[in-house]
Tab-separated table of C-alpha atoms and ligand atoms in Angstrom:
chain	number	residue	atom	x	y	z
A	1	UNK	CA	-23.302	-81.682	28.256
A	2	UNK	CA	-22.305	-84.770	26.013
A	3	UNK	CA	-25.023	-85.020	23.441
A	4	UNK	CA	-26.079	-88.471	24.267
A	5	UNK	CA	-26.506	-87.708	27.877
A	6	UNK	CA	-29.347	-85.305	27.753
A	7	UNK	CA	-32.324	-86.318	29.875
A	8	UNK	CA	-35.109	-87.576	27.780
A	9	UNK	CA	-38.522	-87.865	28.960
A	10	UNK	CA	-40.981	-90.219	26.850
A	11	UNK	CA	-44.959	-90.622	27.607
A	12	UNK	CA	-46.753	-93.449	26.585
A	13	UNK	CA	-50.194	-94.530	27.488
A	14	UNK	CA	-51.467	-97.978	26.437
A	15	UNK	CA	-54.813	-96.396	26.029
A	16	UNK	CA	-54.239	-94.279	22.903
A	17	UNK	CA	-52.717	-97.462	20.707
A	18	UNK	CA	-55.674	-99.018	21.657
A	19	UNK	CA	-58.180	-96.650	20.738
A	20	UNK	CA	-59.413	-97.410	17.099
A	21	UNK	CA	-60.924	-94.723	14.688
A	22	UNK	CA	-62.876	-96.991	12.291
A	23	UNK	CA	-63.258	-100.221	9.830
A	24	UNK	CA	-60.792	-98.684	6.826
A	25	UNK	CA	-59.984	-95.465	8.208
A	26	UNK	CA	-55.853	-95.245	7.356
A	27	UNK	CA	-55.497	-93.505	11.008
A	28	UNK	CA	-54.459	-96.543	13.039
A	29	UNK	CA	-53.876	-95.445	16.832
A	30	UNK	CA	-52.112	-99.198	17.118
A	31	UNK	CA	-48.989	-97.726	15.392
A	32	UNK	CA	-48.250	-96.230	19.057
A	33	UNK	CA	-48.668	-99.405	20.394
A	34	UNK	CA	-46.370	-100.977	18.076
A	35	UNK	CA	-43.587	-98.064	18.518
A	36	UNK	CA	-43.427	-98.508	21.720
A	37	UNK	CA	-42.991	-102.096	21.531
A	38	UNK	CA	-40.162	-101.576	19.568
A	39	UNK	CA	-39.001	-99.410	21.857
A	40	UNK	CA	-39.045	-101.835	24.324
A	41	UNK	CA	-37.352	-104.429	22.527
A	42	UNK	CA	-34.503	-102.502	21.412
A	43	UNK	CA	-34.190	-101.745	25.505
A	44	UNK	CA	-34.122	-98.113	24.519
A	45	UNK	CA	-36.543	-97.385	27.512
A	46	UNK	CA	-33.659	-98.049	30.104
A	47	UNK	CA	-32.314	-95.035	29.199
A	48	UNK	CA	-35.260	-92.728	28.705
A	49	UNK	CA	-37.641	-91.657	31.359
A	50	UNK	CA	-40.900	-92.970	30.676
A	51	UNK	CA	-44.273	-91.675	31.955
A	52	UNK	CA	-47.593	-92.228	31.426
A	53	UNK	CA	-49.160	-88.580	30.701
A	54	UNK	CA	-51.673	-86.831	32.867
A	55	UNK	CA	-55.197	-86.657	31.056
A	56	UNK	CA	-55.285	-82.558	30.143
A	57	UNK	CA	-58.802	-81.391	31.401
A	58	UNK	CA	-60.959	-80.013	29.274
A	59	UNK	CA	-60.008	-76.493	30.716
A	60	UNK	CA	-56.655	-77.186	29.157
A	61	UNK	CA	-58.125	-77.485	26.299
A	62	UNK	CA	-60.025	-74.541	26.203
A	63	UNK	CA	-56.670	-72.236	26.143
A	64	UNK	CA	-56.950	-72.892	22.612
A	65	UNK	CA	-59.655	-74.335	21.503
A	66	UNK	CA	-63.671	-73.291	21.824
A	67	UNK	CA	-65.585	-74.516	24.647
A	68	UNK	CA	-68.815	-75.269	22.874
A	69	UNK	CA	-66.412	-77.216	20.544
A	70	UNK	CA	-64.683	-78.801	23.649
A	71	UNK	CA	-67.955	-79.788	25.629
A	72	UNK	CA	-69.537	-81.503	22.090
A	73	UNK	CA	-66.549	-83.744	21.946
A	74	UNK	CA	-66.946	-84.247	25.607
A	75	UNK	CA	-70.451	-85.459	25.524
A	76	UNK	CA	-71.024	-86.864	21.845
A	77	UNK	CA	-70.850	-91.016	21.832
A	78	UNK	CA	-70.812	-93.398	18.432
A	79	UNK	CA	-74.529	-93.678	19.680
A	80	UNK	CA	-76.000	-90.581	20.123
A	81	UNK	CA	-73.977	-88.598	17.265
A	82	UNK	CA	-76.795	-89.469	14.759
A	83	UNK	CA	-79.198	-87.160	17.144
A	84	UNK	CA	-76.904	-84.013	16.732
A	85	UNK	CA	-76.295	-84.216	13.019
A	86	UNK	CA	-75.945	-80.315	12.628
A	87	UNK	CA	-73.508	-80.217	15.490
A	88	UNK	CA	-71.270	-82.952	13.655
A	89	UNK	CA	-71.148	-80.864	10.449
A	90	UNK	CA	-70.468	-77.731	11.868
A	91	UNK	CA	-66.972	-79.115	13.686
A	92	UNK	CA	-66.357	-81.194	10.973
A	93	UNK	CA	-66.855	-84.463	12.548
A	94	UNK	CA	-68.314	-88.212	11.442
A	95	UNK	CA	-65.788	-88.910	7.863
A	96	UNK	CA	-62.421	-87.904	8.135
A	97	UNK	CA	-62.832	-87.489	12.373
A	98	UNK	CA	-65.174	-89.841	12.966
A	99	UNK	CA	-66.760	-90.677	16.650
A	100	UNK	CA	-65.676	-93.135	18.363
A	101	UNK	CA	-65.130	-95.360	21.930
A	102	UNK	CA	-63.088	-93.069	23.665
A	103	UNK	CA	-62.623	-90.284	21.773
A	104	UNK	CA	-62.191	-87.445	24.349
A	105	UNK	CA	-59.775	-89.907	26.680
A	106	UNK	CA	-57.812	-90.568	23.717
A	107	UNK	CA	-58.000	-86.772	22.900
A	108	UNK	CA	-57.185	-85.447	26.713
A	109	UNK	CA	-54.199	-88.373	27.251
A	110	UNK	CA	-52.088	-87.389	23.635
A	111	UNK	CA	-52.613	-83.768	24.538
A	112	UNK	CA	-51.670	-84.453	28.584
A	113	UNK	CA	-48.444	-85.847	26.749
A	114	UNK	CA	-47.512	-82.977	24.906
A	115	UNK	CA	-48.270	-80.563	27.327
A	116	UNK	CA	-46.587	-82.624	30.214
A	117	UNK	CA	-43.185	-82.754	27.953
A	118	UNK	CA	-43.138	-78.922	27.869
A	119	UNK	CA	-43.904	-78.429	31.436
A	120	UNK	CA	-41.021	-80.422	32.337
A	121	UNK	CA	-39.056	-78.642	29.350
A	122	UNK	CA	-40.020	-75.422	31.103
A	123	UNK	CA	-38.771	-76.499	34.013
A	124	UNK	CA	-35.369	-77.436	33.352
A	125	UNK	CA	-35.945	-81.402	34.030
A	126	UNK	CA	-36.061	-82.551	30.530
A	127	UNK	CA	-33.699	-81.446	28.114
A	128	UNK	CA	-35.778	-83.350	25.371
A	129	UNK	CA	-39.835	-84.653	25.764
A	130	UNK	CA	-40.593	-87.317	23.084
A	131	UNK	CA	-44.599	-87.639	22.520
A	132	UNK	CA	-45.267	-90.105	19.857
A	133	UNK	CA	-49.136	-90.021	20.058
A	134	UNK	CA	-48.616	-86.240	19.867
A	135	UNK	CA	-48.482	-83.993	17.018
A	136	UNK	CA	-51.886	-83.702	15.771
A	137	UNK	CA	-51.224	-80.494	13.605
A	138	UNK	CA	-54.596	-80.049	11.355
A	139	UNK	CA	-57.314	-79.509	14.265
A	140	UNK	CA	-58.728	-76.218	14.411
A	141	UNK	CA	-60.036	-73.850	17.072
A	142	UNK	CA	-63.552	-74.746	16.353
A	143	UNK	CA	-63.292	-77.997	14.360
A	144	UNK	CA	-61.377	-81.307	13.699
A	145	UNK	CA	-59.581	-81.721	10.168
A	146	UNK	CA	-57.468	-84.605	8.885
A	147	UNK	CA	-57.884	-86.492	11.702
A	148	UNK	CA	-57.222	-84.382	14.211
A	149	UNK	CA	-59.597	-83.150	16.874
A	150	UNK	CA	-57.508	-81.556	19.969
A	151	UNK	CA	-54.294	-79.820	18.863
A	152	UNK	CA	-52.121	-80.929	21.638
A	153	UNK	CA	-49.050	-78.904	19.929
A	154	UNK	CA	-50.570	-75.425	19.709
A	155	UNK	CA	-51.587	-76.071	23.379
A	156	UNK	CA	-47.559	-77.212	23.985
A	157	UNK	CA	-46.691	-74.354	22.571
A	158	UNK	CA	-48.690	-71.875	24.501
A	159	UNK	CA	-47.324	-74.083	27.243
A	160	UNK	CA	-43.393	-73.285	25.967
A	161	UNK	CA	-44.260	-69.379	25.463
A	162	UNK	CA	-45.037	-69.318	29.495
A	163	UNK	CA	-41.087	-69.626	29.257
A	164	UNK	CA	-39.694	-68.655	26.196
A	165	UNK	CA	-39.297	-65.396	24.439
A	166	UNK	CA	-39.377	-67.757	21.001
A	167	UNK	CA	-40.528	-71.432	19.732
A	168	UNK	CA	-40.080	-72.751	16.483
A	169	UNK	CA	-42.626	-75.058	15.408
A	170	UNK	CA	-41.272	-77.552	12.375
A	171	UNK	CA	-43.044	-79.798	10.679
A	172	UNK	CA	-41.776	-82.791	8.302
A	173	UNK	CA	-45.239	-84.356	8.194
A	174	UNK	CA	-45.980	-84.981	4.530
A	175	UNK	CA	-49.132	-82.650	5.140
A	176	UNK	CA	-48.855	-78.857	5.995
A	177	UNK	CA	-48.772	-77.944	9.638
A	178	UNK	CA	-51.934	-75.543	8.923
A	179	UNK	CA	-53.804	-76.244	12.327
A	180	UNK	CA	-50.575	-74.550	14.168
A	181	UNK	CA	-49.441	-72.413	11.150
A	182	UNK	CA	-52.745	-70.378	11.872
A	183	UNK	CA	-52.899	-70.370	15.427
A	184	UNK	CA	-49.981	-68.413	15.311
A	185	UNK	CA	-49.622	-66.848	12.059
A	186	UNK	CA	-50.103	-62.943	13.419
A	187	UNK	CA	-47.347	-63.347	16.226
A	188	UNK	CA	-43.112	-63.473	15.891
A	189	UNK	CA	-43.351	-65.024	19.046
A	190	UNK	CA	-43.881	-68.290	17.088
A	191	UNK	CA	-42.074	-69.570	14.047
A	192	UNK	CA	-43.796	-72.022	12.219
A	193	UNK	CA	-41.979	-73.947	9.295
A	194	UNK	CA	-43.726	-76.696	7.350
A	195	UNK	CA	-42.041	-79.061	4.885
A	196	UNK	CA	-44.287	-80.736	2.445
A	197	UNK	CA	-46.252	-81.872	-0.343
A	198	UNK	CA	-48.375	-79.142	-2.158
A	199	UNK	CA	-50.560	-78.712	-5.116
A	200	UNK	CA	-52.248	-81.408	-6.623
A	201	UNK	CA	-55.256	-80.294	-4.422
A	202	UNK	CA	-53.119	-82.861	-1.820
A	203	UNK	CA	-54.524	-81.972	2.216
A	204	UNK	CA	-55.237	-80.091	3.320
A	205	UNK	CA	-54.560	-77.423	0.315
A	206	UNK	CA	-52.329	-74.567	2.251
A	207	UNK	CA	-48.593	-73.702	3.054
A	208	UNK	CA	-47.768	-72.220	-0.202
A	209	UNK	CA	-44.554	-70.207	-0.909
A	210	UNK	CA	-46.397	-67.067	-0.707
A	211	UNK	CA	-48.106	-67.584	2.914
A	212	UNK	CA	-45.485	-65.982	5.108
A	213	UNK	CA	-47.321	-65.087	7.984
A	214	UNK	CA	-49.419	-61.627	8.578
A	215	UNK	CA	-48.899	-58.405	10.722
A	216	UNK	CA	-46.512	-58.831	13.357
A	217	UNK	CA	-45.922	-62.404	12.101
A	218	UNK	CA	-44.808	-61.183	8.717
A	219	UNK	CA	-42.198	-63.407	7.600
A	220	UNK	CA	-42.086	-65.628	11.199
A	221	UNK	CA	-44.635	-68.603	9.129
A	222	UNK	CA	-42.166	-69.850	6.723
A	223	UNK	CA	-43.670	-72.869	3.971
A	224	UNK	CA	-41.358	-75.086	2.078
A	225	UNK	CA	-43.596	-76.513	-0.488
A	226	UNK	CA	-42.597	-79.737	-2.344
A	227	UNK	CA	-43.454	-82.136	-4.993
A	228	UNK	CA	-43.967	-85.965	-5.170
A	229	UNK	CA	-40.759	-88.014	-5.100
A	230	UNK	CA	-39.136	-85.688	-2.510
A	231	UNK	CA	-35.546	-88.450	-2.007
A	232	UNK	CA	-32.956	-88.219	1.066
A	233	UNK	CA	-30.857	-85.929	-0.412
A	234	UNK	CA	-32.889	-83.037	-1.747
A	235	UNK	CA	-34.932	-83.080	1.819
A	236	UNK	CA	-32.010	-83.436	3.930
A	237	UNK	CA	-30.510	-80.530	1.789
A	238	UNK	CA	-33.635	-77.839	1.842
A	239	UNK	CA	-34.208	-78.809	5.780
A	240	UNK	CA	-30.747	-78.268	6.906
A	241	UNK	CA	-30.151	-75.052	4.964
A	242	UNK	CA	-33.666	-73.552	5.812
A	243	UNK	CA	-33.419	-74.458	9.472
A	244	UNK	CA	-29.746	-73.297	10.038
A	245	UNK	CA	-30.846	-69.650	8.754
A	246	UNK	CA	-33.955	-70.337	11.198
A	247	UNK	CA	-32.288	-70.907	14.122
A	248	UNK	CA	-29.475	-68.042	13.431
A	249	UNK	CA	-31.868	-65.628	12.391
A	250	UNK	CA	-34.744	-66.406	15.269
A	251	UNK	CA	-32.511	-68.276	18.226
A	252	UNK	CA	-35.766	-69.529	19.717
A	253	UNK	CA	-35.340	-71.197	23.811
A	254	UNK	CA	-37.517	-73.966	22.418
A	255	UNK	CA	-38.408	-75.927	19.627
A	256	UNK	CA	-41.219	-78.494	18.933
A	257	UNK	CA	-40.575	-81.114	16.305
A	258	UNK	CA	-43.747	-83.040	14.497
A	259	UNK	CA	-42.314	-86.258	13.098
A	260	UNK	CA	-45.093	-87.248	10.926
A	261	UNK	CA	-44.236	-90.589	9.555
A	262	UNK	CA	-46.397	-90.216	6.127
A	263	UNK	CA	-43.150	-88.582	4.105
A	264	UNK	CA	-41.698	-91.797	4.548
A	265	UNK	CA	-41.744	-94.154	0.990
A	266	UNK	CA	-44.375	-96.338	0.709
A	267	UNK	CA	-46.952	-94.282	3.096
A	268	UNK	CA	-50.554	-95.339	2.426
A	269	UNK	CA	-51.312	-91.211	2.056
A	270	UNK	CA	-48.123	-89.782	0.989
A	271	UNK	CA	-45.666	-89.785	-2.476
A	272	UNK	CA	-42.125	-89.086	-0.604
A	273	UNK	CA	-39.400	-91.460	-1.232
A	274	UNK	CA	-37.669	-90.559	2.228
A	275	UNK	CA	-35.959	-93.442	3.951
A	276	UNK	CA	-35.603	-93.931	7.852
A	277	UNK	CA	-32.132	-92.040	7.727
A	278	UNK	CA	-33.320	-89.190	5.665
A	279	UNK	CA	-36.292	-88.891	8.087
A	280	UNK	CA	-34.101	-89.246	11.156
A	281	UNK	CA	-31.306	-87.108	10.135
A	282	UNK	CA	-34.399	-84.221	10.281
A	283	UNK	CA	-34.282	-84.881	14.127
A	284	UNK	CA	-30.547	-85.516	15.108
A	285	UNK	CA	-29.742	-82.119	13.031
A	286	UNK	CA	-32.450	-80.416	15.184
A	287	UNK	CA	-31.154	-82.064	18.411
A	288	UNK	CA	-27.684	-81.009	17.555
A	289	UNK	CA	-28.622	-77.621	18.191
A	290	UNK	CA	-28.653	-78.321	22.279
A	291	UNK	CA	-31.693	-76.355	22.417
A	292	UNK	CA	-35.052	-77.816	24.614
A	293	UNK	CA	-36.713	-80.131	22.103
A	294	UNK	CA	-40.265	-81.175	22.326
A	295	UNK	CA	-40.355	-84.607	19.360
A	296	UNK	CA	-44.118	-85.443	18.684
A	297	UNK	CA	-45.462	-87.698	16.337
A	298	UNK	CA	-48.218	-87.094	13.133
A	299	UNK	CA	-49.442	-88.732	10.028
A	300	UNK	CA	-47.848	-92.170	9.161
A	301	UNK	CA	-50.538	-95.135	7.477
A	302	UNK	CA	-48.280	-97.911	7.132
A	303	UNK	CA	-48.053	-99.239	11.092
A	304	UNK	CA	-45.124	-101.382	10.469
A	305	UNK	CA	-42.943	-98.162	8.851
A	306	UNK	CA	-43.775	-95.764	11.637
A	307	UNK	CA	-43.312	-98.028	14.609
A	308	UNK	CA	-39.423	-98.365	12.697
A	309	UNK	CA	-39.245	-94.697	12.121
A	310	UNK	CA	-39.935	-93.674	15.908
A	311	UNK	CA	-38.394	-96.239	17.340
A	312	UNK	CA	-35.249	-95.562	15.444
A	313	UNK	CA	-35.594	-91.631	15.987
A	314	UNK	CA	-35.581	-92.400	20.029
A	315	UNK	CA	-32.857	-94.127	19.252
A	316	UNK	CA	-31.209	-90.886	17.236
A	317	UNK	CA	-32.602	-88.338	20.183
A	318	UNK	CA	-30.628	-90.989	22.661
A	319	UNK	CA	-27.379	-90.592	19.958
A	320	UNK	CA	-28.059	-94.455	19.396
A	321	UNK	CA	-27.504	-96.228	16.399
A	322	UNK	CA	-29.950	-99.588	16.310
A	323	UNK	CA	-29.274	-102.766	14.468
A	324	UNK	CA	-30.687	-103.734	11.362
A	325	UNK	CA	-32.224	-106.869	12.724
A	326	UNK	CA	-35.436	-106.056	14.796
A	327	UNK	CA	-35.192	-108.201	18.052
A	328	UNK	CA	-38.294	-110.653	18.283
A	329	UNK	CA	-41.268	-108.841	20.194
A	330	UNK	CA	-44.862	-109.479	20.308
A	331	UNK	CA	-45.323	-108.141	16.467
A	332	UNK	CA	-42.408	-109.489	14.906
A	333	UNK	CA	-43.591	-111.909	13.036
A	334	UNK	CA	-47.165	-110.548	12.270
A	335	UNK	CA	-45.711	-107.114	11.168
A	336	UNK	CA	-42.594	-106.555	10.080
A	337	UNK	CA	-41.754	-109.063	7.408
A	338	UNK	CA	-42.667	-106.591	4.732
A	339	UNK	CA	-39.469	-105.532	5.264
A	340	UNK	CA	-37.573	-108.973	5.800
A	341	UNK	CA	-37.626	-108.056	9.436
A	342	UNK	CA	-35.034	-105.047	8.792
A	343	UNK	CA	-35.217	-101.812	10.093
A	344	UNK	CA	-35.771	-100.084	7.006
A	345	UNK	CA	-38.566	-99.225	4.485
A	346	UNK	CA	-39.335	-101.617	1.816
A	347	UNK	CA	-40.251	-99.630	-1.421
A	348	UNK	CA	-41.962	-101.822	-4.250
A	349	UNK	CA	-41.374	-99.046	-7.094
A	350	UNK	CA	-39.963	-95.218	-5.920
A	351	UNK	CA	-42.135	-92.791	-6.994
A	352	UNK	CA	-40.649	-90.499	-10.164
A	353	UNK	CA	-39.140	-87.359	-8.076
A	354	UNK	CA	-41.388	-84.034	-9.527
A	355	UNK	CA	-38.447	-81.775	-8.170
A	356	UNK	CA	-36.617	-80.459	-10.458
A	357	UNK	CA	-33.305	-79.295	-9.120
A	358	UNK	CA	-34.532	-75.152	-10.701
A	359	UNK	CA	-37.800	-75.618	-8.979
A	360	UNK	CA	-35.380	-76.482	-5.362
A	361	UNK	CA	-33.038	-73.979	-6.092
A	362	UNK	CA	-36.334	-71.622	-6.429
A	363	UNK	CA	-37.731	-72.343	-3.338
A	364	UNK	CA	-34.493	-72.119	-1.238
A	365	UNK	CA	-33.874	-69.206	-2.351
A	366	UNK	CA	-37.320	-67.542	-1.713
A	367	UNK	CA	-37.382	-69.046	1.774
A	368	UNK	CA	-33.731	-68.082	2.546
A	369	UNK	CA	-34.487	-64.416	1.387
A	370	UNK	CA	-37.656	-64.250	3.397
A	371	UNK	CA	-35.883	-65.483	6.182
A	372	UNK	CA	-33.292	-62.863	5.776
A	373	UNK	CA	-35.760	-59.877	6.368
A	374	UNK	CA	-36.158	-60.838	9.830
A	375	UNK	CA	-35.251	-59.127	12.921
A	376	UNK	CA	-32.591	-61.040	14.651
A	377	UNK	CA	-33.637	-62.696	17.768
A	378	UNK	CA	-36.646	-60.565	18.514
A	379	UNK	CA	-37.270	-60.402	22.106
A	380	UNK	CA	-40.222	-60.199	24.252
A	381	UNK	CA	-42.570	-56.865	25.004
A	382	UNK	CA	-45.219	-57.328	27.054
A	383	UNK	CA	-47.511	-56.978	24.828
A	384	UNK	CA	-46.778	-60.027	23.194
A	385	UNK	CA	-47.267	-62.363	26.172
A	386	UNK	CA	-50.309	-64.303	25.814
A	387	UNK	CA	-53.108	-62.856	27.511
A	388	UNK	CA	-54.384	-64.459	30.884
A	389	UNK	CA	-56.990	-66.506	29.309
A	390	UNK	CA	-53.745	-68.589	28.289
A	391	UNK	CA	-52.535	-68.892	31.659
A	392	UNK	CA	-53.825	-72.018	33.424
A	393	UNK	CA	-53.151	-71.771	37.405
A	394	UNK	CA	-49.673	-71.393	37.649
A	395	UNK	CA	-49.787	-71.613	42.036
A	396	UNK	CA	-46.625	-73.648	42.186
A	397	UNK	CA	-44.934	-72.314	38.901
A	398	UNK	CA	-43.609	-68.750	38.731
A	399	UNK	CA	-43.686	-67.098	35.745
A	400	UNK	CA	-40.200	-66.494	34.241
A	401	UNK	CA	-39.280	-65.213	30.534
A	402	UNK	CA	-36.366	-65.586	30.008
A	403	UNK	CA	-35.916	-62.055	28.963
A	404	UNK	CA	-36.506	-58.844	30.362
A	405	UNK	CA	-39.954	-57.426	29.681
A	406	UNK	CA	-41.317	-54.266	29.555
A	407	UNK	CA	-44.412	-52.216	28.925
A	408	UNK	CA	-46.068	-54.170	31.400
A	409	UNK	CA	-49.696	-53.831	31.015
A	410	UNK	CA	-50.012	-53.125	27.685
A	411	UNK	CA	-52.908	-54.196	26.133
A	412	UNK	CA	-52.300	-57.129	23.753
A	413	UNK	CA	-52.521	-56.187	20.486
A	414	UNK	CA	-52.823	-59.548	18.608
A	415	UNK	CA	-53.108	-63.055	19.292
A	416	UNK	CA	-53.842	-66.165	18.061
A	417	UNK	CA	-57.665	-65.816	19.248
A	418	UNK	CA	-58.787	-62.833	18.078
A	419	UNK	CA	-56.848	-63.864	14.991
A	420	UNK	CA	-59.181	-66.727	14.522
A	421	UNK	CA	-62.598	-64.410	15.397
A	422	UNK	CA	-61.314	-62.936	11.647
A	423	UNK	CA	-62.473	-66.421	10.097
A	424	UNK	CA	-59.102	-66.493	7.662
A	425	UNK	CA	-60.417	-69.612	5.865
B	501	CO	CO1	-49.871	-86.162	7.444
């Protein structure tokens, strides 16, 4: 099938870019309202199928996460939080994940979008499911991190392994994946890969070299960690090279994509100097693979810069090429003349690039020898198949891997929960 005639589904939900975290917090939920504007205005959304997701229930969100964590965010309001002060600190809510209007609906409707996209990846109807208020990759089982409460992307994954022998899980956020890195870190039946900025004590502090994964996911986590000042070029180079040996090497039946926007210059949080192309070309080298393709969204704390960077990455998914000049909308004129009202980036002063071309060579080669242990392509036991707790009622979906199993009944030996009942951090 022609590249640029893949079906593409693409959720959207008014209600997320209007939710609002709080006065100064960089996370600004109105970025998704402003992609999608764009979206609109570059008419990309006649050739995508847009839906507005299905609110996940909170048994959804129990396949991964705790309930007592679940039923908290459920209940707790800006105005009764100050009542259950030890509750807050224990899941690591009020600073960085603060309460607010809306939370859990703004929780259920990005993770309804994400799972959604897979379900209709699963079943054949989407050949790619874009999620751009998806792609929260820090929360934890038990607690919220870096902004993240509900991690709608371990839960699409669980979703995908229903499916697929395999998913890769990659992750160009500026920040390390580590919410999905350690759901799955003791199972081959997920390869995580995280590009980003490390050391420094920069957020949230894992995904170095060394952290490979553990047990039966020896060598399927795979970290590619960078300095400030990361350019085009150098990124491009280290993505394409590690994820060509990934996708030889592993030959997964689906892949999820977190787009986080931070790596871009001039983010609020990160020190990248990527441009829109260097981001995008991340996304159309992963879509030129033809494989199912789950695109979610992430960090990204300058509104105007990732509203431009998703809107122009639909555009790459839909193998379209935008023009410079942003077509008036309802935020042209109040956002985007930072940039001279051009689809690009406007950097006031690069940052100095910290990666030395040794240090690059280093750390391709580590990653490209650790990659080379691997088992080609290893397929599914039994075993391996999440247990039932995973399994939300499937009554009009059969369950189909799509390769043979065996050992049927076999107890499960490891997954991702009794991995986390081991407290690893
Ligand atoms: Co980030």
């Amino acid at each position: 099938m022609p590249s640029s005639k893949r079906r593409i589904s693409y959720y959207y939900d008014s209600d997320v870019g209007t939710s609002y975290y709080a006065p100064n917090h960089p996370m600004k939920p109105h970025r998704l309202s402003m992609t999608h504007s764009l979206v609109l205005s570059y008419r990309l959304h006649e050739s995508l199928e847009v839906f507005r997701p299905r609110k996940s229930s909170a048994s959804e969100l129990t396949q991964f996460h705790a309930e007592d964590y679940v039923n908290f965010l459920s209940k707790i309001t800006p105005n009764t939080q100050h009542e259950h002060l030890q509750q807050m600190q224990k899941f690591n809510l009020g600073e960085d994940c603060p309460i607010f209007d809306g939370l859990f609906d703004f929780c259920k409707i990005y993770t309804g979008g994400s799972i959604d996209g897979a379900v209709r990846i699963n079943h054949g109807i989407s050949d790619i499911a874009i999620n751009w208020s998806g792609g929260l990759h820090h929360a934890k089982k038990s607690e919220a991190s870096g902004f993240c409460y509900i991690n709608d992307i371990v839960l699409a994954t669980l979703e995908l392994l229903k499916y697929h022998a395999r998913v890769v899980y990659i992750d160009i956020d500026i920040h390390h994946g580590d919410g999905v890195e350690e759901a799955f870190y003791l199972t081959d039946r997920v390869m995580t890969v995280s590009f980003h900025k490390f050391g420094d004590l920069f957020f949230p502090g894992t995904g170095d070299i060394g952290d490979i994964g553990l047990n039966d996911g020896k060598y399927y986590s795979v970290n590619v960690p960078l300095h400030d000042g990361m350019d085009d070029h150098n990124f491009v180079d280290i993505f394409n090279t590690t994820m060509q040996k990934v996708m030889e090497m592993y030959q997964p039946g689906a892949i999820i994509l977190q787009c986080g926007a931070d790596s871009l210059a001039a983010d609020r949080l990160g020190c990248f100097n990527l441009t829109l192309e260097g981001h995008a070309s991340c996304v159309a080298f992963m879509k030129s693979f033809n494989v199912p393709l789950l695109v979610l969204g992430g960090g990204g704390y300058i509104k105007s810069n990732v509203a431009r960077c998703w809107a122009n990455e639909t555009a790459t998914l839909l193998g379209k090429i935008l023009d410079e000049n942003i077509p008036e909308h309802e935020f042209y004129y109040e956002y985007y003349s930072d940039a001279s009202y051009k689809l690009k980036v406007q950097q006031k002063s690069p940052i100095e690039n910290l990666n030395s071309r040794t240090y690059l060579q280093d750390i391709k080669r580590c990653v490209l020898e650790n990659l080379s242990q691997l088992r080609i392509a290893p397929s599914v036991q039994m075993q391996e198949i999440p247990p039932e707790a995973y399994l939300p009622e499937l009554d009009e979906l059969e369950l189909i891997v799509e390769e043979k199993v065996s050992g049927i009944g076999n107890k499960s030996s490891e997954n991702p929960i009794e991995f986390y009942d081991k407290e690893r951090y």
